Amino acid sequence: MGVSRQQQFHQLSSGQWDGFLKGVEKEGLRVDRNGFIAQTPHPEALGSALTNPRITTDYSEALLELITPVCTSTDELLASLRDIHGYVQGHLGDEVFWPASMPCRLDGDASIPIAEYGSSNIGRLKHVYRQGLAVRYGRMMQSIAGAHYNLSLPDSFWRVWQQALDDSQTLQDFKSEQYFWLIRNFRRRSWLLMLLFGASPALDASFVERVPHSLSRLRPDTWHGTVATSLRMGDLGYHNNAQASLDICFNELKTYTETLARAIHTPWPPYEAIGTRRNGEFIQINTNILQIENEYYSAVRPKRTTQRQEKPIQALDARGVEYIEVRCLDLDPFSAVGVTAEQVDFLDLFLLDCLISDSDRISSAECDRLDRNYKDVINRGRDGELALCLKGRMTPVAGAARGIFERLQPLAQRLDGWQGGNRYQAALASQQAKLDDPSLLPSARVMAAMAESDQGHVEWTLAMAGRHQQALRDQPPSAETRAEFETMARASVSEQRTLEAADQDSFETFLAHYLAS
């Protein structure tokens, strides 16, 4: 019997380990002092949402997205995220930055302004794509926010790992293969992240007004899932019937890009009935199952940085996988920046173990079982009787989680031994505590905090938003850091104007070329 991947990894020396590369994309709504979604335009001081590399918008003009640079440590990452938050909080005026994944008070689709990106063709493309999401799914689900965690490993590690596995591919092909190896195991274990980090068990009544659902009423203005961990990732959140028909294969890069491309080029009758224009204006990019790759909702994505006007699939096919994007994380409403150091360190440990563990290809039958496990934890993760189907047998969720923790313990010890200290063992212990005492689960803490304060979803979250804002304004970024953000904002506005002035083609011609490329 040969040496396992885990054994291969543990045989490496500290000199062969250069740590992780990591980043966060953190979304959040701008909200007025009454707890209603902001109707104001993107603040001028934050620069152009089209071209600012650190501060942009997601679906809505009110839905900010803050993006860290690539960092080499958790401390650097959180310092960067705090600086961006601090700068933003200093320019929100009377508004607050909503710290929860499920939104504030809404008044139907019309209350959610679609993001604007100026008059350039690429800016209009981003706006029309969002119009397409509105006509396909409605705007309500697009008001939900989350945190995306991006992770990669440096080439110095990949060269060592390739040699350890006696692999002879090109380095980039090897990296792509290994990232998909990680993704397959992530798919098998992602239910654990929904248990440990799901933090959206309740929502405001305005979100489900005139919408059928199975939630329980907590208060006149608040509904909740009695044992749910993440309504954001459930049927009321990122979910739609057209995508339920997709069979996106995560086994390897070639099948992933091929099945995704097929969805982008396959017409969907209900979208054909809508058409691409209304009153002469574009309302969606095309009438296919997916307008573009980004429309596909998944808990994890293989990513490659795109060049201007390059499609994600083209970038992946041309240059392979560069990093992994974990997309299933709820915002932590107890954190001023939406994530914590212990969470980031645990994610590093979790994802590394996904890479170095055995990872058979996922069959269609296994894929269905994995989806059921994931949904069961989202909907019933705090149910002490919940059991998951793992390797053909039903296993209590707490026991299944402890099995993964036992696997992670020696890896945490190895990383701490290489890097010094006990960072990873402490991160593991902080999550282990949630299994020992389920009241420490974020979803349980949110419910307990609302009960203790005798407040509903909006009232409680608005109070937390105010506290976070005050804490960040009390300790603003340094003058030097603020100047850097101001320079970045001005440069982004200038870049947007340059793009707008450079366009020669009409948007219709631009879009035809984009779709044909």
Short mmCIF file of C-alpha atoms in Angstrom, two decimals:
data_model
loop_
_atom_site.label_atom_id
_atom_site.label_comp_id
_atom_site.label_asym_id
_atom_site.label_seq_id
_atom_site.Cartn_x
_atom_site.Cartn_y
_atom_site.Cartn_z
CA MET A 1 0.00 0.00 0.00
CA GLY A 2 1.44 3.38 -1.08
CA VAL A 3 1.95 6.49 0.98
CA SER A 4 -1.25 8.52 1.36
CA ARG A 5 -1.53 12.18 0.39
CA GLN A 6 -1.82 13.13 4.06
CA GLN A 7 1.38 11.24 4.84
CA GLN A 8 3.08 12.93 1.89
CA PHE A 9 2.11 16.34 3.26
CA HIS A 10 3.23 15.58 6.82
CA GLN A 11 6.62 14.48 5.47
CA LEU A 12 7.28 18.02 4.17
CA SER A 13 9.59 20.27 6.17
CA SER A 14 8.85 23.72 7.52
CA GLY A 15 11.17 25.15 4.86
CA GLN A 16 8.87 23.75 2.19
CA TRP A 17 5.78 25.51 3.56
CA ASP A 18 5.19 29.20 2.74
CA GLY A 19 1.67 29.54 4.11
CA PHE A 20 -1.54 30.67 2.42
CA LEU A 21 -2.57 33.52 0.14
CA LYS A 22 -5.99 34.83 1.09
CA GLY A 23 -8.56 37.56 0.56
CA VAL A 24 -12.14 38.48 1.41
CA GLU A 25 -14.99 40.05 -0.56
CA LYS A 26 -17.53 41.32 1.96
CA GLU A 27 -20.99 42.56 0.98
CA GLY A 28 -23.39 44.67 3.02
CA LEU A 29 -26.37 46.97 2.50
CA ARG A 30 -26.40 50.67 3.16
CA VAL A 31 -29.41 51.27 5.38
CA ASP A 32 -31.09 54.41 6.69
CA ARG A 33 -31.65 55.12 10.38
CA ASN A 34 -35.16 53.66 10.22
CA GLY A 35 -33.83 50.29 9.10
CA PHE A 36 -34.93 50.71 5.45
CA ILE A 37 -32.72 50.04 2.44
CA ALA A 38 -30.91 53.20 1.33
CA GLN A 39 -32.32 54.98 -1.72
CA THR A 40 -29.29 57.21 -2.18
CA PRO A 41 -26.66 56.75 -4.92
CA HIS A 42 -23.26 55.20 -4.27
CA PRO A 43 -21.35 57.77 -2.16
CA GLU A 44 -19.06 59.93 -4.31
CA ALA A 45 -16.22 59.68 -1.79
CA LEU A 46 -16.04 55.93 -2.43
CA GLY A 47 -15.11 56.48 -6.07
CA SER A 48 -16.39 54.60 -9.10
CA ALA A 49 -18.14 51.32 -8.38
CA LEU A 50 -17.00 50.19 -11.83
CA THR A 51 -13.26 50.65 -11.38
CA ASN A 52 -12.39 51.03 -7.67
CA PRO A 53 -10.47 47.83 -6.80
CA ARG A 54 -11.39 47.97 -3.09
CA ILE A 55 -14.94 49.39 -2.89
CA THR A 56 -17.65 48.49 -5.38
CA THR A 57 -21.30 47.44 -5.44
CA ASP A 58 -22.85 44.03 -5.96
CA TYR A 59 -26.43 43.75 -7.22
CA SER A 60 -27.96 46.90 -5.80
CA GLU A 61 -26.78 50.48 -5.70
CA ALA A 62 -27.23 50.07 -1.93
CA LEU A 63 -25.29 46.79 -1.69
CA LEU A 64 -21.64 47.62 -1.06
CA GLU A 65 -18.87 45.11 -1.71
CA LEU A 66 -15.51 45.61 0.02
CA ILE A 67 -12.52 43.75 -1.43
CA THR A 68 -9.20 43.16 0.29
CA PRO A 69 -5.95 42.73 -1.62
CA VAL A 70 -4.29 39.31 -1.57
CA CYS A 71 -2.80 38.87 1.90
CA THR A 72 -0.22 36.45 3.32
CA SER A 73 -1.60 36.27 6.87
CA THR A 74 -4.89 36.42 8.72
CA ASP A 75 -3.75 39.46 10.68
CA GLU A 76 -2.89 41.32 7.48
CA LEU A 77 -6.25 40.33 5.98
CA LEU A 78 -8.30 41.57 8.93
CA ALA A 79 -6.28 44.79 9.20
CA SER A 80 -6.97 45.48 5.52
CA LEU A 81 -10.66 44.66 5.89
CA ARG A 82 -10.92 46.90 8.95
CA ASP A 83 -9.22 49.78 7.10
CA ILE A 84 -11.66 49.52 4.19
CA HIS A 85 -14.61 49.36 6.59
CA GLY A 86 -13.25 52.33 8.51
CA TYR A 87 -12.94 54.43 5.38
CA VAL A 88 -16.43 53.48 4.19
CA GLN A 89 -18.01 54.13 7.60
CA GLY A 90 -16.49 57.59 7.56
CA HIS A 91 -18.45 58.42 4.39
CA LEU A 92 -21.89 56.96 5.06
CA GLY A 93 -23.34 60.08 6.69
CA ASP A 94 -26.55 59.14 8.50
CA GLU A 95 -26.64 55.67 6.96
CA VAL A 96 -25.29 52.46 8.52
CA PHE A 97 -23.62 49.37 7.06
CA TRP A 98 -25.94 46.40 7.62
CA PRO A 99 -24.01 43.59 9.40
CA ALA A 100 -26.45 40.72 8.74
CA SER A 101 -26.86 38.56 5.64
CA MET A 102 -30.66 38.80 5.53
CA PRO A 103 -31.73 42.30 4.56
CA CYS A 104 -33.29 45.24 6.33
CA ARG A 105 -36.83 46.51 5.74
CA LEU A 106 -37.82 46.38 2.09
CA ASP A 107 -40.93 47.42 0.18
CA GLY A 108 -40.95 45.02 -2.72
CA ASP A 109 -38.74 44.97 -5.80
CA ALA A 110 -39.18 48.67 -6.51
CA SER A 111 -37.44 49.57 -3.23
CA ILE A 112 -34.19 47.86 -4.30
CA PRO A 113 -32.29 50.12 -6.74
CA ILE A 114 -30.18 48.26 -9.31
CA ALA A 115 -26.50 49.24 -9.30
CA GLU A 116 -25.35 51.85 -11.81
CA TYR A 117 -21.90 51.78 -13.43
CA GLY A 118 -21.93 54.73 -15.81
CA SER A 119 -22.38 55.00 -19.56
CA SER A 120 -19.45 52.92 -20.86
CA ASN A 121 -20.35 49.72 -22.67
CA ILE A 122 -18.77 47.57 -19.96
CA GLY A 123 -20.63 49.55 -17.31
CA ARG A 124 -23.92 49.15 -19.16
CA LEU A 125 -23.24 45.41 -19.51
CA LYS A 126 -22.97 45.07 -15.73
CA HIS A 127 -26.23 47.01 -15.29
CA VAL A 128 -28.14 45.00 -17.93
CA TYR A 129 -26.92 41.76 -16.36
CA ARG A 130 -28.46 42.90 -13.07
CA GLN A 131 -31.66 43.89 -14.87
CA GLY A 132 -31.70 40.33 -16.16
CA LEU A 133 -31.44 38.95 -12.64
CA ALA A 134 -34.41 41.14 -11.70
CA VAL A 135 -36.70 39.88 -14.49
CA ARG A 136 -35.63 36.28 -13.91
CA TYR A 137 -35.69 35.99 -10.13
CA GLY A 138 -36.95 39.28 -8.75
CA ARG A 139 -34.85 41.76 -6.83
CA MET A 140 -35.60 40.56 -3.29
CA MET A 141 -33.15 37.65 -3.26
CA GLN A 142 -30.47 39.96 -4.68
CA SER A 143 -30.59 42.09 -1.52
CA ILE A 144 -29.02 39.27 0.51
CA ALA A 145 -25.36 39.72 1.52
CA GLY A 146 -22.51 37.38 2.34
CA ALA A 147 -18.75 37.05 2.63
CA HIS A 148 -16.62 35.31 0.01
CA TYR A 149 -13.31 33.83 1.10
CA ASN A 150 -10.59 33.48 -1.51
CA LEU A 151 -7.69 31.09 -0.95
CA SER A 152 -4.69 29.98 -2.95
CA LEU A 153 -1.30 28.45 -2.28
CA PRO A 154 1.98 29.92 -3.59
CA ASP A 155 3.82 28.33 -6.50
CA SER A 156 6.67 27.44 -4.14
CA PHE A 157 4.30 24.99 -2.43
CA TRP A 158 2.87 23.65 -5.68
CA ARG A 159 6.33 22.77 -6.97
CA VAL A 160 7.14 20.86 -3.80
CA TRP A 161 3.74 19.15 -3.77
CA GLN A 162 4.03 18.18 -7.43
CA GLN A 163 7.41 16.61 -6.77
CA ALA A 164 6.07 14.78 -3.69
CA LEU A 165 3.25 13.28 -5.79
CA ASP A 166 5.68 12.45 -8.64
CA ASP A 167 3.52 14.34 -11.14
CA SER A 168 4.84 15.31 -14.59
CA GLN A 169 2.19 17.73 -15.86
CA THR A 170 2.87 21.40 -16.46
CA LEU A 171 2.72 23.29 -13.19
CA GLN A 172 -0.50 25.10 -14.16
CA ASP A 173 -2.28 21.90 -15.23
CA PHE A 174 -1.18 20.29 -11.97
CA LYS A 175 -2.48 23.25 -9.95
CA SER A 176 -5.85 23.17 -11.72
CA GLU A 177 -6.16 19.43 -11.12
CA GLN A 178 -5.33 19.84 -7.45
CA TYR A 179 -7.72 22.74 -6.91
CA PHE A 180 -10.52 20.57 -8.29
CA TRP A 181 -9.36 17.80 -5.96
CA LEU A 182 -9.89 20.30 -3.13
CA ILE A 183 -13.29 21.35 -4.53
CA ARG A 184 -14.57 17.77 -4.61
CA ASN A 185 -13.82 17.31 -0.93
CA PHE A 186 -15.23 20.76 -0.19
CA ARG A 187 -18.50 19.63 -1.79
CA ARG A 188 -18.50 16.59 0.50
CA ARG A 189 -17.90 18.61 3.68
CA SER A 190 -19.37 22.06 3.06
CA TRP A 191 -22.35 21.23 5.29
CA LEU A 192 -19.94 21.68 8.22
CA LEU A 193 -19.37 25.34 7.32
CA MET A 194 -23.13 25.93 7.32
CA LEU A 195 -23.32 24.44 10.80
CA LEU A 196 -20.37 26.37 12.23
CA PHE A 197 -20.86 29.71 10.45
CA GLY A 198 -24.52 29.89 9.41
CA ALA A 199 -25.78 33.11 11.02
CA SER A 200 -29.07 33.92 9.30
CA PRO A 201 -31.84 32.01 11.12
CA ALA A 202 -34.34 34.92 10.99
CA LEU A 203 -35.54 37.62 8.61
CA ASP A 204 -37.80 40.64 8.42
CA ALA A 205 -41.43 40.04 7.52
CA SER A 206 -41.12 42.40 4.53
CA PHE A 207 -38.79 39.89 2.83
CA VAL A 208 -41.48 37.21 2.63
CA GLU A 209 -44.55 39.37 2.20
CA ARG A 210 -46.89 37.58 -0.26
CA VAL A 211 -44.31 34.77 -0.61
CA PRO A 212 -45.23 31.19 0.44
CA HIS A 213 -42.82 29.81 3.03
CA SER A 214 -42.57 27.37 5.93
CA LEU A 215 -41.00 29.70 8.52
CA SER A 216 -42.40 30.28 12.01
CA ARG A 217 -43.43 33.70 13.27
CA LEU A 218 -41.14 34.95 16.03
CA ARG A 219 -42.66 38.42 16.36
CA PRO A 220 -45.10 40.44 14.25
CA ASP A 221 -42.18 41.75 12.17
CA THR A 222 -39.87 38.69 12.22
CA TRP A 223 -39.98 35.13 10.88
CA HIS A 224 -37.43 32.41 11.63
CA GLY A 225 -36.48 28.83 10.92
CA THR A 226 -36.85 27.16 14.32
CA VAL A 227 -33.73 25.01 13.85
CA ALA A 228 -32.26 26.63 10.72
CA THR A 229 -28.69 27.88 10.45
CA SER A 230 -28.76 29.90 7.20
CA LEU A 231 -31.91 31.17 5.53
CA ARG A 232 -29.57 32.97 3.12
CA MET A 233 -28.48 29.68 1.57
CA GLY A 234 -31.94 28.08 1.65
CA ASP A 235 -34.88 28.18 -0.75
CA LEU A 236 -35.72 31.77 0.19
CA GLY A 237 -32.17 32.86 -0.60
CA TYR A 238 -29.91 31.98 -3.52
CA HIS A 239 -32.13 29.48 -5.29
CA ASN A 240 -33.97 29.27 -8.60
CA ASN A 241 -35.70 26.60 -10.64
CA ALA A 242 -33.85 27.11 -13.92
CA GLN A 243 -30.49 26.45 -12.27
CA ALA A 244 -31.93 23.38 -10.52
CA SER A 245 -31.91 21.78 -13.98
CA LEU A 246 -28.17 22.29 -14.39
CA ASP A 247 -25.66 19.51 -13.89
CA ILE A 248 -22.44 21.49 -13.44
CA CYS A 249 -19.59 19.02 -13.01
CA PHE A 250 -16.93 19.86 -10.43
CA ASN A 251 -14.72 16.86 -11.17
CA GLU A 252 -12.16 18.59 -13.40
CA LEU A 253 -11.56 21.89 -15.16
CA LYS A 254 -12.54 20.69 -18.64
CA THR A 255 -15.93 19.28 -17.63
CA TYR A 256 -16.60 22.28 -15.38
CA THR A 257 -16.07 24.86 -18.11
CA GLU A 258 -17.86 22.71 -20.71
CA THR A 259 -21.00 22.20 -18.61
CA LEU A 260 -21.03 25.87 -17.58
CA ALA A 261 -20.61 26.98 -21.21
CA ARG A 262 -23.48 24.72 -22.23
CA ALA A 263 -25.77 26.46 -19.71
CA ILE A 264 -24.74 29.89 -21.05
CA HIS A 265 -25.68 28.82 -24.58
CA THR A 266 -28.85 26.81 -23.85
CA PRO A 267 -32.13 28.74 -24.33
CA TRP A 268 -34.67 28.63 -21.49
CA PRO A 269 -38.30 29.05 -22.68
CA PRO A 270 -39.51 31.26 -19.79
CA TYR A 271 -36.61 33.67 -20.43
CA GLU A 272 -37.29 33.59 -24.17
CA ALA A 273 -40.86 34.64 -23.39
CA ILE A 274 -39.49 37.67 -21.52
CA GLY A 275 -37.20 38.70 -24.39
CA THR A 276 -34.07 40.83 -24.18
CA ARG A 277 -35.71 44.25 -24.57
CA ARG A 278 -38.62 46.17 -23.17
CA ASN A 279 -39.66 49.53 -24.61
CA GLY A 280 -36.44 49.57 -26.61
CA GLU A 281 -34.18 49.07 -23.56
CA PHE A 282 -32.17 45.93 -22.82
CA ILE A 283 -33.54 44.03 -19.81
CA GLN A 284 -31.30 40.95 -19.98
CA ILE A 285 -28.11 39.97 -21.80
CA ASN A 286 -29.64 36.90 -23.44
CA THR A 287 -32.47 34.38 -22.94
CA ASN A 288 -30.35 31.37 -22.00
CA ILE A 289 -30.31 29.44 -18.71
CA LEU A 290 -27.41 31.64 -17.60
CA GLN A 291 -26.67 35.11 -18.98
CA ILE A 292 -23.03 34.80 -17.91
CA GLU A 293 -21.00 32.49 -15.65
CA ASN A 294 -21.48 34.65 -12.55
CA GLU A 295 -25.19 33.89 -12.55
CA TYR A 296 -24.52 30.30 -11.49
CA TYR A 297 -24.94 30.10 -7.72
CA SER A 298 -22.62 27.63 -6.02
CA ALA A 299 -21.01 27.31 -2.60
CA VAL A 300 -17.52 27.25 -4.16
CA ARG A 301 -15.98 28.39 -7.43
CA PRO A 302 -12.63 27.82 -9.13
CA LYS A 303 -11.40 31.29 -10.16
CA ARG A 304 -8.87 32.99 -12.40
CA THR A 305 -8.40 36.76 -12.48
CA THR A 306 -9.92 38.04 -15.73
CA GLN A 307 -8.56 40.64 -18.08
CA ARG A 308 -10.85 43.46 -19.20
CA GLN A 309 -13.83 42.11 -21.20
CA GLU A 310 -12.58 38.53 -20.74
CA LYS A 311 -15.15 35.98 -19.61
CA PRO A 312 -14.41 33.81 -16.54
CA ILE A 313 -14.59 30.60 -18.61
CA GLN A 314 -12.12 32.01 -21.12
CA ALA A 315 -9.70 32.92 -18.35
CA LEU A 316 -9.95 29.45 -16.79
CA ASP A 317 -9.50 27.67 -20.12
CA ALA A 318 -6.55 29.86 -21.09
CA ARG A 319 -4.63 30.03 -17.82
CA GLY A 320 -6.13 27.48 -15.42
CA VAL A 321 -7.32 27.83 -11.84
CA GLU A 322 -5.65 30.55 -9.78
CA TYR A 323 -7.59 30.38 -6.52
CA ILE A 324 -10.70 29.01 -4.82
CA GLU A 325 -13.64 31.21 -3.85
CA VAL A 326 -15.77 29.99 -0.92
CA ARG A 327 -19.16 31.65 -1.35
CA CYS A 328 -21.41 30.09 1.29
CA LEU A 329 -20.39 32.21 4.30
CA ASP A 330 -23.02 34.27 6.09
CA LEU A 331 -21.92 37.59 7.52
CA ASP A 332 -21.08 37.33 11.21
CA PRO A 333 -23.34 40.07 12.65
CA PHE A 334 -21.32 40.12 15.88
CA SER A 335 -18.18 41.20 14.00
CA ALA A 336 -17.67 44.77 12.81
CA VAL A 337 -16.10 43.43 9.60
CA GLY A 338 -18.29 40.35 9.07
CA VAL A 339 -15.62 37.69 9.70
CA THR A 340 -13.28 36.75 12.55
CA ALA A 341 -9.66 35.63 12.84
CA GLU A 342 -10.67 32.22 14.24
CA GLN A 343 -13.02 31.69 11.30
CA VAL A 344 -10.37 32.57 8.71
CA ASP A 345 -7.80 30.29 10.34
CA PHE A 346 -10.30 27.45 10.50
CA LEU A 347 -11.14 27.92 6.81
CA ASP A 348 -7.43 27.67 5.94
CA LEU A 349 -7.18 24.42 7.90
CA PHE A 350 -10.42 23.03 6.47
CA LEU A 351 -9.51 23.83 2.86
CA LEU A 352 -5.97 22.50 3.17
CA ASP A 353 -7.32 19.21 4.51
CA CYS A 354 -9.70 19.07 1.54
CA LEU A 355 -6.60 19.25 -0.67
CA ILE A 356 -4.48 16.61 1.05
CA SER A 357 -7.26 14.05 1.66
CA ASP A 358 -8.32 11.33 -0.76
CA SER A 359 -10.82 12.67 -3.27
CA ASP A 360 -12.57 10.28 -5.66
CA ARG A 361 -14.62 11.75 -8.45
CA ILE A 362 -18.21 12.60 -7.53
CA SER A 363 -20.90 10.52 -9.25
CA SER A 364 -24.38 11.88 -9.96
CA ALA A 365 -25.81 9.78 -7.13
CA GLU A 366 -23.23 11.10 -4.66
CA CYS A 367 -23.85 14.64 -5.88
CA ASP A 368 -27.54 14.29 -5.00
CA ARG A 369 -26.67 12.99 -1.51
CA LEU A 370 -24.24 15.88 -0.93
CA ASP A 371 -26.87 18.42 -1.94
CA ARG A 372 -29.35 16.85 0.51
CA ASN A 373 -26.82 16.93 3.37
CA TYR A 374 -26.06 20.58 2.64
CA LYS A 375 -29.73 21.56 2.54
CA ASP A 376 -30.52 19.55 5.67
CA VAL A 377 -27.91 21.44 7.71
CA ILE A 378 -29.10 24.79 6.31
CA ASN A 379 -32.69 24.02 7.28
CA ARG A 380 -32.23 21.83 10.38
CA GLY A 381 -28.64 22.25 11.58
CA ARG A 382 -29.71 23.05 15.16
CA ASP A 383 -31.94 19.96 15.36
CA GLY A 384 -30.16 17.56 17.73
CA GLU A 385 -31.79 14.63 15.92
CA LEU A 386 -30.47 15.53 12.46
CA ALA A 387 -28.50 12.79 10.70
CA LEU A 388 -26.61 13.00 7.40
CA CYS A 389 -26.07 10.35 4.74
CA LEU A 390 -22.32 9.73 4.70
CA LYS A 391 -20.82 6.83 2.76
CA GLY A 392 -24.17 5.08 2.61
CA ARG A 393 -25.09 5.26 6.29
CA MET A 394 -26.95 7.80 8.40
CA THR A 395 -24.68 9.59 10.86
CA PRO A 396 -25.72 12.13 13.53
CA VAL A 397 -24.52 15.57 12.43
CA ALA A 398 -22.53 16.17 15.64
CA GLY A 399 -20.73 12.84 15.25
CA ALA A 400 -19.98 13.57 11.60
CA ALA A 401 -18.55 16.96 12.55
CA ARG A 402 -16.37 15.45 15.27
CA GLY A 403 -15.02 12.96 12.73
CA ILE A 404 -13.78 15.85 10.58
CA PHE A 405 -12.31 17.61 13.62
CA GLU A 406 -10.32 14.50 14.49
CA ARG A 407 -8.83 14.62 10.99
CA LEU A 408 -7.95 18.30 11.37
CA GLN A 409 -6.19 18.04 14.74
CA PRO A 410 -2.83 16.61 13.52
CA LEU A 411 -2.85 19.07 10.60
CA ALA A 412 -3.36 22.00 12.99
CA GLN A 413 -0.46 20.72 15.10
CA ARG A 414 1.74 20.40 12.03
CA LEU A 415 1.02 23.95 10.81
CA ASP A 416 1.55 25.40 14.28
CA GLY A 417 4.81 23.47 14.55
CA TRP A 418 6.02 24.92 11.26
CA GLN A 419 4.87 28.49 11.92
CA GLY A 420 5.24 28.68 15.71
CA GLY A 421 2.49 29.37 18.23
CA ASN A 422 -0.86 27.60 18.41
CA ARG A 423 -2.96 29.63 15.98
CA TYR A 424 -4.52 26.70 14.16
CA GLN A 425 -5.09 24.56 17.22
CA ALA A 426 -6.83 27.53 18.86
CA ALA A 427 -9.01 28.04 15.77
CA LEU A 428 -9.94 24.36 15.84
CA ALA A 429 -10.75 24.53 19.55
CA SER A 430 -12.99 27.57 19.05
CA GLN A 431 -15.08 25.62 16.53
CA GLN A 432 -15.00 22.43 18.61
CA ALA A 433 -16.61 24.41 21.43
CA LYS A 434 -19.67 24.94 19.21
CA LEU A 435 -20.14 21.18 18.93
CA ASP A 436 -19.80 20.76 22.69
CA ASP A 437 -22.23 23.63 23.36
CA PRO A 438 -24.64 24.27 20.44
CA SER A 439 -25.75 27.55 22.05
CA LEU A 440 -22.42 28.92 20.75
CA LEU A 441 -23.39 28.34 17.12
CA PRO A 442 -23.81 31.75 15.41
CA SER A 443 -27.40 30.95 14.41
CA ALA A 444 -28.21 30.11 18.04
CA ARG A 445 -26.43 33.24 19.29
CA VAL A 446 -28.47 35.43 16.94
CA MET A 447 -31.74 33.94 18.19
CA ALA A 448 -30.64 34.28 21.83
CA ALA A 449 -29.52 37.89 21.34
CA MET A 450 -32.86 38.88 19.79
CA ALA A 451 -34.72 37.18 22.63
CA GLU A 452 -32.57 38.81 25.30
CA SER A 453 -33.02 42.28 23.80
CA ASP A 454 -36.71 41.67 23.08
CA GLN A 455 -36.15 42.85 19.51
CA GLY A 456 -36.97 41.57 16.04
CA HIS A 457 -34.58 41.09 13.14
CA VAL A 458 -34.46 44.71 11.97
CA GLU A 459 -34.37 46.32 15.42
CA TRP A 460 -31.61 44.08 16.71
CA THR A 461 -29.49 44.24 13.54
CA LEU A 462 -29.90 48.04 13.36
CA ALA A 463 -28.61 48.30 16.93
CA MET A 464 -25.62 46.09 16.07
CA ALA A 465 -24.94 48.22 12.97
CA GLY A 466 -24.85 51.33 15.12
CA ARG A 467 -22.41 49.77 17.57
CA HIS A 468 -20.09 48.57 14.82
CA GLN A 469 -20.19 51.97 13.14
CA GLN A 470 -19.33 53.78 16.36
CA ALA A 471 -16.46 51.38 17.10
CA LEU A 472 -14.98 51.87 13.63
CA ARG A 473 -15.43 55.64 13.70
CA ASP A 474 -13.79 55.79 17.13
CA GLN A 475 -10.70 54.13 15.65
CA PRO A 476 -10.51 55.38 12.05
CA PRO A 477 -7.78 54.41 9.59
CA SER A 478 -4.55 56.38 9.78
CA ALA A 479 -4.28 59.64 7.84
CA GLU A 480 -1.92 57.89 5.43
CA THR A 481 -4.38 55.06 4.81
CA ARG A 482 -7.27 57.49 4.32
CA ALA A 483 -5.16 59.40 1.78
CA GLU A 484 -4.51 56.14 -0.09
CA PHE A 485 -8.24 55.41 -0.32
CA GLU A 486 -8.95 58.98 -1.44
CA THR A 487 -6.32 58.68 -4.17
CA MET A 488 -7.77 55.33 -5.22
CA ALA A 489 -11.28 56.80 -5.37
CA ARG A 490 -10.18 59.74 -7.54
CA ALA A 491 -8.22 57.45 -9.85
CA SER A 492 -11.24 55.16 -10.25
CA VAL A 493 -13.47 58.07 -11.29
CA SER A 494 -10.86 59.15 -13.83
CA GLU A 495 -10.57 55.59 -15.15
CA GLN A 496 -14.34 55.33 -15.59
CA ARG A 497 -14.39 58.59 -17.57
CA THR A 498 -11.57 57.30 -19.77
CA LEU A 499 -13.53 54.13 -20.50
CA GLU A 500 -16.63 56.11 -21.35
CA ALA A 501 -14.71 58.41 -23.70
CA ALA A 502 -12.95 55.50 -25.42
CA ASP A 503 -16.09 53.61 -26.52
CA GLN A 504 -16.59 53.70 -30.30
CA ASP A 505 -19.27 51.04 -30.77
CA SER A 506 -22.92 51.24 -29.79
CA PHE A 507 -23.93 49.08 -26.83
CA GLU A 508 -25.89 46.79 -29.17
CA THR A 509 -22.75 46.18 -31.28
CA PHE A 510 -20.61 45.76 -28.16
CA LEU A 511 -23.03 43.21 -26.70
CA ALA A 512 -23.16 41.23 -29.95
CA HIS A 513 -19.36 41.02 -30.00
CA TYR A 514 -19.26 40.07 -26.32
CA LEU A 515 -21.75 37.24 -26.76
CA ALA A 516 -20.01 35.96 -29.89
CA SER A 517 -16.53 35.91 -28.35
#
